[in-house]
Each structure stands twice: as C-alpha cells, then as structure tokens.
XYZ file of N, CA and C in Angstrom:
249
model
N -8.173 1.001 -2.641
C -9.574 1.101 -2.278
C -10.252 2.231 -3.040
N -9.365 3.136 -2.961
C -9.936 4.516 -3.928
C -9.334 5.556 -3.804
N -9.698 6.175 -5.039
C -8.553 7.284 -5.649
C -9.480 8.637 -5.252
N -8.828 9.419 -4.290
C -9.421 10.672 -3.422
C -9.327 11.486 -4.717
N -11.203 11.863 -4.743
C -11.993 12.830 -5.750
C -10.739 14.123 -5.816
N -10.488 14.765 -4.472
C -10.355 15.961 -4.248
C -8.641 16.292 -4.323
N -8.026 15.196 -4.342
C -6.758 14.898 -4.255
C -6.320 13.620 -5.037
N -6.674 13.717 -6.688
C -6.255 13.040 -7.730
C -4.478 12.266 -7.457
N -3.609 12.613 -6.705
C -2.067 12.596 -6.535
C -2.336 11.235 -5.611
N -3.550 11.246 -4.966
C -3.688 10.062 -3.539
C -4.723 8.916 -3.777
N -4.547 8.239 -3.177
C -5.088 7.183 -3.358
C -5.480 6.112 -1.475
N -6.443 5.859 -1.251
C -6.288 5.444 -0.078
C -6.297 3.727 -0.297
N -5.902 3.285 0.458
C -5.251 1.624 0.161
C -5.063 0.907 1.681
N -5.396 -0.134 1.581
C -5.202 -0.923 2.528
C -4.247 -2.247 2.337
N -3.419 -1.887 3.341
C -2.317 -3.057 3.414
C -2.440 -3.556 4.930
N -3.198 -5.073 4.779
C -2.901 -6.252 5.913
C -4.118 -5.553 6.542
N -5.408 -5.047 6.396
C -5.842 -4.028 6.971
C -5.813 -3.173 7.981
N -4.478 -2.321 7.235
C -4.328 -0.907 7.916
C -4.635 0.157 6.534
N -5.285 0.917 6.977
C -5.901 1.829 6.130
C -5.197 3.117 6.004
N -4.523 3.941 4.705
C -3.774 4.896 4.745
C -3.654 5.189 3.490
N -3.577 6.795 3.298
C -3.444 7.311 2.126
C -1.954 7.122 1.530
N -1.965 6.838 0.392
C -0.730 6.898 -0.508
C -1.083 7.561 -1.396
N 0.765 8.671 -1.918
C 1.040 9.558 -2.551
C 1.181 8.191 -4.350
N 0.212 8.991 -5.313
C 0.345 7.813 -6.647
C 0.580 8.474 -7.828
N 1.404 9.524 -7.259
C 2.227 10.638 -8.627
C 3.021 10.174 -9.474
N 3.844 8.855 -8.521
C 4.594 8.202 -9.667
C 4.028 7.444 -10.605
N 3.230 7.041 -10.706
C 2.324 6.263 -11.344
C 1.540 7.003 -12.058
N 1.678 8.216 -12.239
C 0.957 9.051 -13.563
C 0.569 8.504 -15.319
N -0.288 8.652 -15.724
C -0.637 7.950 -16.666
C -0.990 6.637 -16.703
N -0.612 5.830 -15.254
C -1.432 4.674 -15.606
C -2.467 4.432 -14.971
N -3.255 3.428 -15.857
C -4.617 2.647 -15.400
C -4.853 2.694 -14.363
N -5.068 3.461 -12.996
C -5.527 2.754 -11.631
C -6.940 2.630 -11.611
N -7.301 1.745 -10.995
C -8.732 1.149 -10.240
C -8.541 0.772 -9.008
N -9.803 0.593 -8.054
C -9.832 0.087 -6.990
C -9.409 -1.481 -6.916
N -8.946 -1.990 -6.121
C -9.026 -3.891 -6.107
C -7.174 -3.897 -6.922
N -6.924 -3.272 -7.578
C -5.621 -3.022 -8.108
C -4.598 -3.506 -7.249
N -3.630 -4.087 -7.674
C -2.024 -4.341 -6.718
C -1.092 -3.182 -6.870
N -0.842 -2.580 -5.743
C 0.289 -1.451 -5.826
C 1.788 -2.168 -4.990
N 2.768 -1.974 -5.473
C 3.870 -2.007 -4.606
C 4.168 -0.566 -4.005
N 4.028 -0.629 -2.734
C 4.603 0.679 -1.977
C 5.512 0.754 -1.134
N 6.271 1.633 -0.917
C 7.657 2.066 0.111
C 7.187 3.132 0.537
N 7.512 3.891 1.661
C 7.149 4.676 2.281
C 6.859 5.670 2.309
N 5.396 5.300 1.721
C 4.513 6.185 1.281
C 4.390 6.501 -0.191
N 4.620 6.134 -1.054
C 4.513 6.316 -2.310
C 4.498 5.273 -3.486
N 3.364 4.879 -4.084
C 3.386 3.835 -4.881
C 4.558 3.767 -5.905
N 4.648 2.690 -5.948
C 6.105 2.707 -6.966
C 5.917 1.556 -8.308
N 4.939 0.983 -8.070
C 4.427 0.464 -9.678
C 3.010 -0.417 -8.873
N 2.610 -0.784 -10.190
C 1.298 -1.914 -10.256
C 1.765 -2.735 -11.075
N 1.564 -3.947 -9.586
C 1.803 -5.470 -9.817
C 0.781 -6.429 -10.162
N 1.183 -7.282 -10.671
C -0.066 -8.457 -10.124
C -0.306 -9.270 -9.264
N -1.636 -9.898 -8.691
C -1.419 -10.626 -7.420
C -0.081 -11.806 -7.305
N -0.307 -11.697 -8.224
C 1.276 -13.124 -7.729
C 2.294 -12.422 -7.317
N 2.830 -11.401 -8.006
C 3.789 -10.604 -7.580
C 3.322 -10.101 -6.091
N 2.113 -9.740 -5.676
C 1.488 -9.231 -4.485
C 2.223 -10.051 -3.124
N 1.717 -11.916 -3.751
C 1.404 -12.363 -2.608
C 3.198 -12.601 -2.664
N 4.078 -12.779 -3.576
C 5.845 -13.221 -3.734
C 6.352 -12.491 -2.317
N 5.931 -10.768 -2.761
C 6.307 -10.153 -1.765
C 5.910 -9.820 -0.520
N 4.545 -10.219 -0.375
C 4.195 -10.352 1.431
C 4.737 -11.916 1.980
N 4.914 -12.728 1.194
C 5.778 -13.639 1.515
C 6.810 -14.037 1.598
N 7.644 -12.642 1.360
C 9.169 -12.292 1.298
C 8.684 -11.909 2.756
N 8.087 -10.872 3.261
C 8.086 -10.013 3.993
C 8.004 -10.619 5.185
N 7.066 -11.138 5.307
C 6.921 -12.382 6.390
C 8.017 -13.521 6.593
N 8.561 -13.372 5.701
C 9.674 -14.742 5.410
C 10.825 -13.622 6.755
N 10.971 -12.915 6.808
C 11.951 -11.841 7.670
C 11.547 -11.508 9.114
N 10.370 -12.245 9.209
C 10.234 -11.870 10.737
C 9.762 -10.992 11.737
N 10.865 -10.900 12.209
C 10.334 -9.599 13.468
C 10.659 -8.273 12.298
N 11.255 -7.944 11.268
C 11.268 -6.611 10.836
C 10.300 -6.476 10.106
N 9.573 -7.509 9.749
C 8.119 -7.447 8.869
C 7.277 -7.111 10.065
N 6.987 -7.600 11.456
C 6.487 -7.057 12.266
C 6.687 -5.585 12.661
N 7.853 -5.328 12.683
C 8.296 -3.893 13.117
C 7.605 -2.897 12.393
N 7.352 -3.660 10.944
C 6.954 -2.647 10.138
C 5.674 -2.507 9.768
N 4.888 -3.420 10.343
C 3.438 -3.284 10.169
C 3.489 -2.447 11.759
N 3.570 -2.709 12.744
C 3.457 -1.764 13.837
C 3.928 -0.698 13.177
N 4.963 0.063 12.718
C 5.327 1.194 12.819
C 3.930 1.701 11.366
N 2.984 0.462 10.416
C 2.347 0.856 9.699
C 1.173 1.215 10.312
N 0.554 0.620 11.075
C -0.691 0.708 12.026
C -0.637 2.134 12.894
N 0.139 2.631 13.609
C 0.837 3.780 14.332
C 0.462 5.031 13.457
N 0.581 4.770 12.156
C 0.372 5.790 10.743
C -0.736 5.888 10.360
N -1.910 4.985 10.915
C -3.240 4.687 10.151
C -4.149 5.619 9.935
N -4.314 6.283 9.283
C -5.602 7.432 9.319
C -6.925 7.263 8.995
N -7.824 5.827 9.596
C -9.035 5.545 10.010
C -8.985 4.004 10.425
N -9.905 3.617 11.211
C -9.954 2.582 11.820
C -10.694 1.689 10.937
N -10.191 0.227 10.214
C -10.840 -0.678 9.640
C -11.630 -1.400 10.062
C-alpha cells in the first residue's frame, strides 16, 4: 500500500485485508511501488512476485485449511489499523 516516508526499511501492506507494517530491508535495491506483490513470512518481505505467483500461493494456503485460518487469526490479532 505504501512505503513509510519516515521509515524507508517499512512498508505497510495489506494481506486478505488485514493491515500491517512490514520490515522490506531484504529487498534493498529493488523497485518497490504500491499495488506490488510481496511474498512475506513473519514479518519481513522476502521477494516480489507476480500476481500469479500471488494468487499459486494463497491458494496453497487455503488449500491447508484450518492452519491457513490459524494464521490469518493469529494475522488480524497483529493488525495495526482497522480496514
């Protein structure tokens, strides 16, 4: 969604809309924009995908069930503003 003026390292992003800052240090030197596909683990972007790759893996994720649930609850619980 956008890369925090004041804190260049972060980036705030919405996944499934839950809204939360991610750490995007690893990703130094590349291209980010808003609307962008990030793959993230907890808490830290770990590359930029494309939507196909986007939707492969929320459809992995979902393909698993209750731990894809577990883990959007335990993502929502983390949210730092209301969508």
């Amino acid at each position: 969604m956008e890369i925090l003026s004041d804190r260049p390292d972060l980036a705030k992003v919405d996944v499934c809309g839950v809204r939360r800052a991610i750490n995007i240090g690893l990703l130094e030197g590349e291209a980010l924009v808003p609307g962008d596909w990030i793959l993230i683990h907890v808490g830290f972007a770990l590359s930029k995908i494309d939507e196909a790759e986007a939707k492969s893996a929320m459809d992995f994720l979902e393909s698993i069930g209750q731990a894809y649930e577990d883990e959007i609850a335990a993502l929502r619980q983390s949210m730092i503003e209301q969508g």
